[in-house]
mmCIF file of C-alpha atoms in Angstrom:
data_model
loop_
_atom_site.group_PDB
_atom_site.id
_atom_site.type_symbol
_atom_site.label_atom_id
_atom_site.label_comp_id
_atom_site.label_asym_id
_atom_site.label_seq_id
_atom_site.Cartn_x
_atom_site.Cartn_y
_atom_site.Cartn_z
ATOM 1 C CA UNK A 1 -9.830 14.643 13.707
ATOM 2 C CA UNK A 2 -10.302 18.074 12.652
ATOM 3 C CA UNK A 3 -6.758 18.693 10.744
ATOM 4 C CA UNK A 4 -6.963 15.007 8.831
ATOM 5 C CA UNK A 5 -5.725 15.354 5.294
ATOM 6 C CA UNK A 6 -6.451 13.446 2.222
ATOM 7 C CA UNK A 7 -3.283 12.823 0.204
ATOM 8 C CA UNK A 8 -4.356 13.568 -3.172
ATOM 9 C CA UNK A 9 -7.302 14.753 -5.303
ATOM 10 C CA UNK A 10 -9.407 11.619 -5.332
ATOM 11 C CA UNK A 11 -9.546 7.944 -4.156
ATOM 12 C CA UNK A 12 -6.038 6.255 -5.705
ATOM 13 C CA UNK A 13 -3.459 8.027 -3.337
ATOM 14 C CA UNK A 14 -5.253 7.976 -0.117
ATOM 15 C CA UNK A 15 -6.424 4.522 -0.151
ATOM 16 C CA UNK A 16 -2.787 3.463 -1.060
ATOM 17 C CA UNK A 17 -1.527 5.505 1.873
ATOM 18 C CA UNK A 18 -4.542 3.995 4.155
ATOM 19 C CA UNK A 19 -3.824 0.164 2.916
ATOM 20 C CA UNK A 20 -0.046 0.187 1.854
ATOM 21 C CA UNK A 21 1.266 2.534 4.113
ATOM 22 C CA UNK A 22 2.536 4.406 0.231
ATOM 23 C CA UNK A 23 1.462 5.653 -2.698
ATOM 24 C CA UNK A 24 4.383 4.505 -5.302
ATOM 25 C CA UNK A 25 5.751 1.087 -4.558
ATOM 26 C CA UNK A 26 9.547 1.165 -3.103
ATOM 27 C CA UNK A 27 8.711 -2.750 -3.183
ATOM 28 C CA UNK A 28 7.060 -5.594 -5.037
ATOM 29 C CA UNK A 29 3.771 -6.765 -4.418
ATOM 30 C CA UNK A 30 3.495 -5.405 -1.381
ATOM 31 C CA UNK A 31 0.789 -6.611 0.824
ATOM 32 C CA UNK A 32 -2.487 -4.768 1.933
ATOM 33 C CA UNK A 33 -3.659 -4.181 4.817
ATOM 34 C CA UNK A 34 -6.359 -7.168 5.420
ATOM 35 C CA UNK A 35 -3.300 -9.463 4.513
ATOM 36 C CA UNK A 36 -1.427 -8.744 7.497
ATOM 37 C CA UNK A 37 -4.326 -9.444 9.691
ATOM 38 C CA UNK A 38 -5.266 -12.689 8.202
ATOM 39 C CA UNK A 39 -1.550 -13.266 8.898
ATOM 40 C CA UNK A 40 -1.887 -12.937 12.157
ATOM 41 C CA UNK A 41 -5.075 -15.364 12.694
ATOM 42 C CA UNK A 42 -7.281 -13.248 12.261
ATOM 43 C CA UNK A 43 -10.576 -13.754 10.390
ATOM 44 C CA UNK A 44 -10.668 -10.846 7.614
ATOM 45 C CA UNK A 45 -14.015 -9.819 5.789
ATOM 46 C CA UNK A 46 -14.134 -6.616 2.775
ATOM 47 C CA UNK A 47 -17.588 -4.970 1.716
ATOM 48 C CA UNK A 48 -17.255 -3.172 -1.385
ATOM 49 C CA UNK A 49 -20.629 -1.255 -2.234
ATOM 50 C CA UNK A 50 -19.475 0.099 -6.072
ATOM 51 C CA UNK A 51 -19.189 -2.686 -7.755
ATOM 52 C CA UNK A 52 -14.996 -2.153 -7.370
ATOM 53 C CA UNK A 53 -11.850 -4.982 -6.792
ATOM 54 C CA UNK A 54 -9.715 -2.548 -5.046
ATOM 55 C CA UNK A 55 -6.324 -3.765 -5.616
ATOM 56 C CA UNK A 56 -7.184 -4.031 -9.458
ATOM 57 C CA UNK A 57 -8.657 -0.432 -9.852
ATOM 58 C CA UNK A 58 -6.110 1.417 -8.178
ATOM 59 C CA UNK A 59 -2.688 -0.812 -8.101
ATOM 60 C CA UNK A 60 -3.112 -2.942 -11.069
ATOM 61 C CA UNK A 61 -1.005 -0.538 -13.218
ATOM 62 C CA UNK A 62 1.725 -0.684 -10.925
ATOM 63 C CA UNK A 63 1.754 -4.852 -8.749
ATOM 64 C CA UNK A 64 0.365 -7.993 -10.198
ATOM 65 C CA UNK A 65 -2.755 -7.636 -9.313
ATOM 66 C CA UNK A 66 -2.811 -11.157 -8.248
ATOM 67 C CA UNK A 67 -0.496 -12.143 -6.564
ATOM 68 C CA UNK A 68 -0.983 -8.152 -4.899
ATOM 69 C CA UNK A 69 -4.792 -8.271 -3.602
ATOM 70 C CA UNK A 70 -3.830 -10.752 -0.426
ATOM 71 C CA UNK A 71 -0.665 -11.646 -1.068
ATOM 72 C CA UNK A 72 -1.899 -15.544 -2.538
ATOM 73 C CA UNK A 73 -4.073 -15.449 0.744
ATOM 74 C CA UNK A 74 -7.841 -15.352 0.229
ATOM 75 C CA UNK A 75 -10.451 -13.364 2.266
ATOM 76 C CA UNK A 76 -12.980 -15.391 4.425
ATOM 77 C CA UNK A 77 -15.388 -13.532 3.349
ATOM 78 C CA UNK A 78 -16.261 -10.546 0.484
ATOM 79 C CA UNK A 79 -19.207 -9.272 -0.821
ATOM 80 C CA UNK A 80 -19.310 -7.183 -3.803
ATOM 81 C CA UNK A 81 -21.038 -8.792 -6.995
ATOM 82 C CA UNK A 82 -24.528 -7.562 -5.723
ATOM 83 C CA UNK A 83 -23.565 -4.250 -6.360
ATOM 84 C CA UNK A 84 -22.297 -5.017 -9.933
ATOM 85 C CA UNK A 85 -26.132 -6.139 -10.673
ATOM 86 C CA UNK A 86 -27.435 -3.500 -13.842
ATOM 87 C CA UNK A 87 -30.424 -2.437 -11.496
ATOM 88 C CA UNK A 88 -27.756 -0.232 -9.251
ATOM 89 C CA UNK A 89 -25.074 -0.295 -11.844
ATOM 90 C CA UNK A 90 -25.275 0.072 -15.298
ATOM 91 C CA UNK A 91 -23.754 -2.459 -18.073
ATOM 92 C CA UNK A 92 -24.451 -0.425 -20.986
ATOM 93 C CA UNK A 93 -23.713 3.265 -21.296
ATOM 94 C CA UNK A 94 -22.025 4.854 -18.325
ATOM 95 C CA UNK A 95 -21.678 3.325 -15.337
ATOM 96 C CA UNK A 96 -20.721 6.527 -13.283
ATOM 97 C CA UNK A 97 -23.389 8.654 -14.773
ATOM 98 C CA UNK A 98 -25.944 11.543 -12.532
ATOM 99 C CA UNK A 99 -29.024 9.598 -12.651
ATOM 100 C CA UNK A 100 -27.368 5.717 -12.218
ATOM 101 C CA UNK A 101 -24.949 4.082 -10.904
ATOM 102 C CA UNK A 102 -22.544 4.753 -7.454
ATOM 103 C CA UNK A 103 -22.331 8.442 -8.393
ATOM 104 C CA UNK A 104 -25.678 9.135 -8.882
ATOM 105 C CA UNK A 105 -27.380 12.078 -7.838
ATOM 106 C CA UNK A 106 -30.215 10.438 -6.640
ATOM 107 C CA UNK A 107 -30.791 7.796 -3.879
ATOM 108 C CA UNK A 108 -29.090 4.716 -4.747
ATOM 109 C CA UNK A 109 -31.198 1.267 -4.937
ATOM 110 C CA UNK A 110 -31.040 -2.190 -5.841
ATOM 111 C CA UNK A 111 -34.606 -4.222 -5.691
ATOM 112 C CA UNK A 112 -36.311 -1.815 -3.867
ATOM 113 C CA UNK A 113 -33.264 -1.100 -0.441
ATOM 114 C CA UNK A 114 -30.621 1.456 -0.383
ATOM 115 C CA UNK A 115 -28.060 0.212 -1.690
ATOM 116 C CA UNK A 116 -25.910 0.665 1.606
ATOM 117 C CA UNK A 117 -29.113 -1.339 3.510
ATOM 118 C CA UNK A 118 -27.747 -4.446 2.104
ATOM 119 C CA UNK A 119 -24.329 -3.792 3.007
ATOM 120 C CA UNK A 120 -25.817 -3.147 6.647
ATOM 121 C CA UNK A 121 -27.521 -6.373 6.652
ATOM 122 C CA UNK A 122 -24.467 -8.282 5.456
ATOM 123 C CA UNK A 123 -22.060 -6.521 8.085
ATOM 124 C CA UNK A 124 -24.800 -7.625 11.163
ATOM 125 C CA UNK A 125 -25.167 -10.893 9.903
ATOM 126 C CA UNK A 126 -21.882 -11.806 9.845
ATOM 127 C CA UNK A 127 -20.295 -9.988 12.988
ATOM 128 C CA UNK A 128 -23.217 -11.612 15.092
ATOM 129 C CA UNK A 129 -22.116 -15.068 13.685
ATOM 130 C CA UNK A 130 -18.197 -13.877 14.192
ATOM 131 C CA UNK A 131 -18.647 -13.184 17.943
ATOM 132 C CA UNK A 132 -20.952 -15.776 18.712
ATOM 133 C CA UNK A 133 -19.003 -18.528 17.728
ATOM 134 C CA UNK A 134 -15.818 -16.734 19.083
ATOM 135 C CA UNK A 135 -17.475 -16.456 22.514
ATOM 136 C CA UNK A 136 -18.206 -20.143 22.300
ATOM 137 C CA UNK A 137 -14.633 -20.776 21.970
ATOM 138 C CA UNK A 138 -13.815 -18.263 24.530
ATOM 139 C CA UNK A 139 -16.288 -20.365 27.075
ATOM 140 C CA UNK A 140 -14.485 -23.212 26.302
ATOM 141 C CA UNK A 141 -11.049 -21.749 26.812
ATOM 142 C CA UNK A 142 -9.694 -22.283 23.406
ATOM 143 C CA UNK A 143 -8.369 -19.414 20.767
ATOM 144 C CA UNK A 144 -11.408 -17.504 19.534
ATOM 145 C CA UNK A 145 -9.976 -15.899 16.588
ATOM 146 C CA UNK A 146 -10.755 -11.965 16.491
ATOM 147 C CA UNK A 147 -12.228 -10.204 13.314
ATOM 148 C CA UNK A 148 -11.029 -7.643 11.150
ATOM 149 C CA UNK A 149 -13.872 -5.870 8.478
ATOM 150 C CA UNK A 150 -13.442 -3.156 6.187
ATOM 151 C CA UNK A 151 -16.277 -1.797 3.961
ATOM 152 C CA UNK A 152 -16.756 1.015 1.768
ATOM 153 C CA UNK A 153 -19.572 3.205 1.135
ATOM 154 C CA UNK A 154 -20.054 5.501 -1.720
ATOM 155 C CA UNK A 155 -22.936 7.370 -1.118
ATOM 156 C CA UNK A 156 -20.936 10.471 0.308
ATOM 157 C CA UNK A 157 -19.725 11.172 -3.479
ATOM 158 C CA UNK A 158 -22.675 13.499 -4.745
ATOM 159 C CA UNK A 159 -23.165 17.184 -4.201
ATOM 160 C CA UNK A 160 -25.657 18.417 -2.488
ATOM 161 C CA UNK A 161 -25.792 15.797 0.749
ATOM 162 C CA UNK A 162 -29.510 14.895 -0.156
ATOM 163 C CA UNK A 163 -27.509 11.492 -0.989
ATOM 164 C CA UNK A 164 -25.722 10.798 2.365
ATOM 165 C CA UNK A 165 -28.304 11.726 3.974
ATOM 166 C CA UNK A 166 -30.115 8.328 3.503
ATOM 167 C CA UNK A 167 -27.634 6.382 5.272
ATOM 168 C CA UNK A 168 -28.469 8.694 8.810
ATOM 169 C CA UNK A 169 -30.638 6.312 9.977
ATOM 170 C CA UNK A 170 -29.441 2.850 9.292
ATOM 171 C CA UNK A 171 -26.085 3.710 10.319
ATOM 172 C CA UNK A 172 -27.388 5.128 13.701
ATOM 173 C CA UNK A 173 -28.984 1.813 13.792
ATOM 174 C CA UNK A 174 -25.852 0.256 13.345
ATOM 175 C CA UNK A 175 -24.035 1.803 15.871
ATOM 176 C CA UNK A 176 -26.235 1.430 18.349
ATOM 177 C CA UNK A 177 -26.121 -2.608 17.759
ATOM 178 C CA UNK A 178 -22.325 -2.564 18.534
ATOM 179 C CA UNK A 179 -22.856 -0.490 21.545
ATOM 180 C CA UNK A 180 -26.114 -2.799 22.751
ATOM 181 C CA UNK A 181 -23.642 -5.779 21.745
ATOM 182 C CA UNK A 182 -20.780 -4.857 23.850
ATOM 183 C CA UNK A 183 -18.797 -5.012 20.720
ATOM 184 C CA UNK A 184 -17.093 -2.057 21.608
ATOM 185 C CA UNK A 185 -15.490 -3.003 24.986
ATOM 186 C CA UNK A 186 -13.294 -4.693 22.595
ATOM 187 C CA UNK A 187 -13.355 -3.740 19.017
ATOM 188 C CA UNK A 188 -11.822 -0.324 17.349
ATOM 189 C CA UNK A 189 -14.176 1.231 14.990
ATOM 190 C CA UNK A 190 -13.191 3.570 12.303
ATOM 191 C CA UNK A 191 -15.538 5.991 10.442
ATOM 192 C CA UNK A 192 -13.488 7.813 7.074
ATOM 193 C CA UNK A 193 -13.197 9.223 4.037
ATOM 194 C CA UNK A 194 -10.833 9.272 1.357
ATOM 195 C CA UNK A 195 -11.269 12.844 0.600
ATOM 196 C CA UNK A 196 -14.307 15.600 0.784
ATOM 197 C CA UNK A 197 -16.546 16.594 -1.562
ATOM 198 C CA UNK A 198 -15.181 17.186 -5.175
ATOM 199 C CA UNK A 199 -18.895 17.424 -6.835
ATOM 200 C CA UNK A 200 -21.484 20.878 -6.591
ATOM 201 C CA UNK A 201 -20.949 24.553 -6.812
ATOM 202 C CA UNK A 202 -19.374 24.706 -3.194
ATOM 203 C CA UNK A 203 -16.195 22.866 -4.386
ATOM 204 C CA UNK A 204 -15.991 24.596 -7.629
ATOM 205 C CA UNK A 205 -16.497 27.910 -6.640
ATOM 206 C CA UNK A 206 -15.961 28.843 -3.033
ATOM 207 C CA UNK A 207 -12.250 28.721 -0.944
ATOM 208 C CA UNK A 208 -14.076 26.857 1.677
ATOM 209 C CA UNK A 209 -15.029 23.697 -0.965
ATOM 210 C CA UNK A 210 -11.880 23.276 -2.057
ATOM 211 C CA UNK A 211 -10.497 23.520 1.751
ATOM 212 C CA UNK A 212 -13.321 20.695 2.335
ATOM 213 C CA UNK A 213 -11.852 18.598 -0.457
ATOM 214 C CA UNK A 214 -8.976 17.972 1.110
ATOM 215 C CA UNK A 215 -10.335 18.028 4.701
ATOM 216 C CA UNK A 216 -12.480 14.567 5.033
ATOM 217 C CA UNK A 217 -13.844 12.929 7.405
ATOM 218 C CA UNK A 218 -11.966 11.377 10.128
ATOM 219 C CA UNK A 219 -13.557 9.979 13.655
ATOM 220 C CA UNK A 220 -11.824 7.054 15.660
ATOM 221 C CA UNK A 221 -13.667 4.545 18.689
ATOM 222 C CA UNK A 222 -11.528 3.152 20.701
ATOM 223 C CA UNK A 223 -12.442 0.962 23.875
ATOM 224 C CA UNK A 224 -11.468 2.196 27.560
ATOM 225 C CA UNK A 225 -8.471 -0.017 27.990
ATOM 226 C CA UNK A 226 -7.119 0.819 24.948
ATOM 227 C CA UNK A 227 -7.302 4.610 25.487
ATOM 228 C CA UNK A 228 -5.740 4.314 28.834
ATOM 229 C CA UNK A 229 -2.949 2.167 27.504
ATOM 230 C CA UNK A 230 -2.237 4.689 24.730
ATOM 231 C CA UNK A 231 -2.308 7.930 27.189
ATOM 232 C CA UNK A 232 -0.067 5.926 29.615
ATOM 233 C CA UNK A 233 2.569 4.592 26.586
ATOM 234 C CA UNK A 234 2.434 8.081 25.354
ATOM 235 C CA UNK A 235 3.238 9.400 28.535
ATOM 236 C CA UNK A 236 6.133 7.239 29.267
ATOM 237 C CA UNK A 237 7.928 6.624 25.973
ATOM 238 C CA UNK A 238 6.456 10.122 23.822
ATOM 239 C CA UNK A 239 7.957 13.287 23.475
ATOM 240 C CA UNK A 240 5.256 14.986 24.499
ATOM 241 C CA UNK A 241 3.653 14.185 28.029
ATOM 242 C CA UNK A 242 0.268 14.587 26.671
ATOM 243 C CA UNK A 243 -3.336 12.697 25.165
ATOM 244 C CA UNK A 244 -2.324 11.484 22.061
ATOM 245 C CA UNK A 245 -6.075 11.715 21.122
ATOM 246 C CA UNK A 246 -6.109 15.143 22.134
ATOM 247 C CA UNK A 247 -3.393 16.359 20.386
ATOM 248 C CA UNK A 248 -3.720 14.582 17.306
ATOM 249 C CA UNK A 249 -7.531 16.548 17.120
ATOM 250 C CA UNK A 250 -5.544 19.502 15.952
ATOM 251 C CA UNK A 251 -2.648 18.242 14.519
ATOM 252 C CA UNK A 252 -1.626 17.350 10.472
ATOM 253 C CA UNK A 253 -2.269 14.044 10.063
ATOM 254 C CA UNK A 254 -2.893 11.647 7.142
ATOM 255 C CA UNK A 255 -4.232 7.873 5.605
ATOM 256 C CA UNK A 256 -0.066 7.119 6.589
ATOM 257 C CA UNK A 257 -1.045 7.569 9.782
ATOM 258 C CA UNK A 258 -3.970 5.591 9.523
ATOM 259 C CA UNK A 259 -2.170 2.688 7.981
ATOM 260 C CA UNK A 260 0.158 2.566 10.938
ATOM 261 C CA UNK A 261 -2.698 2.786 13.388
ATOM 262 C CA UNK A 262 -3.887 -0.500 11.397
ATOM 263 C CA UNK A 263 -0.498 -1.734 12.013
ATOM 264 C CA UNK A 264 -0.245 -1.518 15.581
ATOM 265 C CA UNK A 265 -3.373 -3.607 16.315
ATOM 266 C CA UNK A 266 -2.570 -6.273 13.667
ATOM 267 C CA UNK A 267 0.572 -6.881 15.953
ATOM 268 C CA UNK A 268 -1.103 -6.114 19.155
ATOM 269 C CA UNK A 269 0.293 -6.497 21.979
ATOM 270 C CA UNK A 270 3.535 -6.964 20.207
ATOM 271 C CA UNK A 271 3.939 -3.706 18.327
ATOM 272 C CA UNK A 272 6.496 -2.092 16.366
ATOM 273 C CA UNK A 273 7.584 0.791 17.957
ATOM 274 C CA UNK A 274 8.375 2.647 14.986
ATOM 275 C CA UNK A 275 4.500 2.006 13.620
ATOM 276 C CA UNK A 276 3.262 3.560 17.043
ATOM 277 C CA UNK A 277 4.845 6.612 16.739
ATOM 278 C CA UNK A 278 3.803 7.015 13.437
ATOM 279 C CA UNK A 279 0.059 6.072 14.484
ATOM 280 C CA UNK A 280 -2.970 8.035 15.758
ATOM 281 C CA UNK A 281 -2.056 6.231 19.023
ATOM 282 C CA UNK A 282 0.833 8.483 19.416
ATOM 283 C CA UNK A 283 0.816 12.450 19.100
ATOM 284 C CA UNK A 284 2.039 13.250 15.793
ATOM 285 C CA UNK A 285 4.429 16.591 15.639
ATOM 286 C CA UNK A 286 2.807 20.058 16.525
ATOM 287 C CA UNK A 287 3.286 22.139 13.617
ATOM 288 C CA UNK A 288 4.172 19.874 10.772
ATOM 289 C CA UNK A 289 4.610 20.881 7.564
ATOM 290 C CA UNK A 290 2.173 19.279 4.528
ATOM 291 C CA UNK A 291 5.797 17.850 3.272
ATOM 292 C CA UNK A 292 6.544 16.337 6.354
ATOM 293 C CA UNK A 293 3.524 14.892 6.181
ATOM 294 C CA UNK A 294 3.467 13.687 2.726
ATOM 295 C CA UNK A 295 1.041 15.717 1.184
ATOM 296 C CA UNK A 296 2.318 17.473 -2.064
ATOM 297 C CA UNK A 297 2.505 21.110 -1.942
ATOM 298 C CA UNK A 298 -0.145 21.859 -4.572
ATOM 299 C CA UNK A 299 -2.713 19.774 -2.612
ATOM 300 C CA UNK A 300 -1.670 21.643 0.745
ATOM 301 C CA UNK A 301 -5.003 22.877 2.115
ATOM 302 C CA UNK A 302 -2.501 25.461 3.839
ATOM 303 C CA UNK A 303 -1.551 26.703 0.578
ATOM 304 C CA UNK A 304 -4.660 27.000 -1.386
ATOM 305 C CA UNK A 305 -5.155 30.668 -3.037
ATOM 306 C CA UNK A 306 -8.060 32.251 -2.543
ATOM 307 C CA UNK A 307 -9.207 32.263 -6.463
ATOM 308 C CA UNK A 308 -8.123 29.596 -8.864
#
């Protein structure tokens, strides 16, 4: 998506958008996104690589924290206190500092592995035991329950790109074992970022950084049958006769969006229409304004002077 915009200056508002579907709570305790899958049967799994408990960090001024990370409902499976170990992040001095830590300038390692190689191996490991056992119960005719994973990765917050670089290769290598797999006949895959670089000269001196800022990262996989669903759907119930995906390249769109996509396949088949048309599965307005969209006017990357 070349037009996706982050909601605010760093990681609080768009992750809200992404897993809430809001950024200041109309409701209480609200759940996340991985809640409403596991509500639905499915088996939910979270990789956090920066030593973080989401729904603390960013909500825990604003929900109980506990009763708002799942909703009283556990995760099958997390991962996180590995990357809380002192080698990777610091318990004395600064945690967030330029030579240690998830912000580092340099490559990040724990016991001799990128940090995001271990967070690799765990995501392999457990979607190969996932599927297998749910094609076992697929052989067998019974429910095979399907899978939802999130993880984050933190190495695309430096300044230069001599840090994300590192992760070229094993995430080639990990795309390439979904493809081999067959995993993506039937599993959506999501690549994004909360917002662009805010770290280096390019940001803090040029137009074009700041434009970057607030211009991440967006790129969607979708299998065959869903795309031809969503083209047809669009087709006959839209307002536009046209590829969703298409359109939605170069349109204004958001983390709200992105929550809603989430939405739709957490009820699939039986979808709310509203969340559709408020999904990437659906065009989203030609022409929208940042306030339509729900970006505040001074983080509008249509509205950003040329000094500051």
């Amino acid at each position: 998506l070349y037009r996706y915009h982050s909601v605010g200056f760093s990681t609080d508002n768009s992750t809200k958008a992404t897993y809430v579907g809001e950024i200041f709570p109309s409701r209480p305790n609200p759940l996340p996104i991985w809640a409403h899958y596991r509500d639905r049967g499915y088996v939910t799994a979270r990789v956090e690589t920066g030593c973080d408990d989401w729904a603390k960090e960013y909500t825990g001024n604003k929900y109980k924290s506990q009763e708002y990370s799942v909703g009283n409902r556990s995760l099958d499976y997390e991962l996180s206190s590995p990357f809380c170990l002192p080698e990777y992040y610091p318990n004395v001095g600064n945690a967030f500092g330029n030579f240690k830590g998830p912000y580092s300038l340099t490559a990040r390692c724990l016991y001799g592995r990128y940090v995001h190689d271990w967070a690799f191996d765990y995501l392999s490991q457990l979607r190969s035991e996932l599927r297998e056992h749910r094609t076992k119960q697929l052989d067998h005719q019974k429910d095979a329950r399907p899978y939802m994973i999130s993880a984050t990765f933190l190495e695309g917050h430096e300044g230069t790109g001599e840090v994300l670089r590192t992760v070229d290769d094993s995430l080639a290598a990990f795309l390439a074992s979904m493809r081999d797999s067959g995993e993506l006949n039937d599993t959506v895959l999501i690549i994004g970022a909360d917002h662009g670089l805010h770290m280096g000269l390019n940001f803090a001196f040029l137009q074009s950084g700041r434009i970057e800022h607030k211009n991440p990262f967006f790129a969607m996989l979708v299998p065959e049958w869903l795309h031809e669903f969503s083209e047809k759907y669009q087709t006959e119930h839209g307002s536009e006769k046209v590829s969703p995906f298409a359109a939605n390249e170069q349109r204004l769109v958001t983390p709200f969006e992105t929550h809603h996509t989430f939405r739709v396949l957490a009820d699939w088949p039986e979808f709310e229409t509203d969340s559709w048309k408020r999904s990437l599965f659906a065009a989203q307005k030609a022409g929208r304004t940042c306030e339509e969209a729900g970006i505040g006017a001074n983080f509008c990357m249509c509205k950003i002077p040329a000094t500051q």
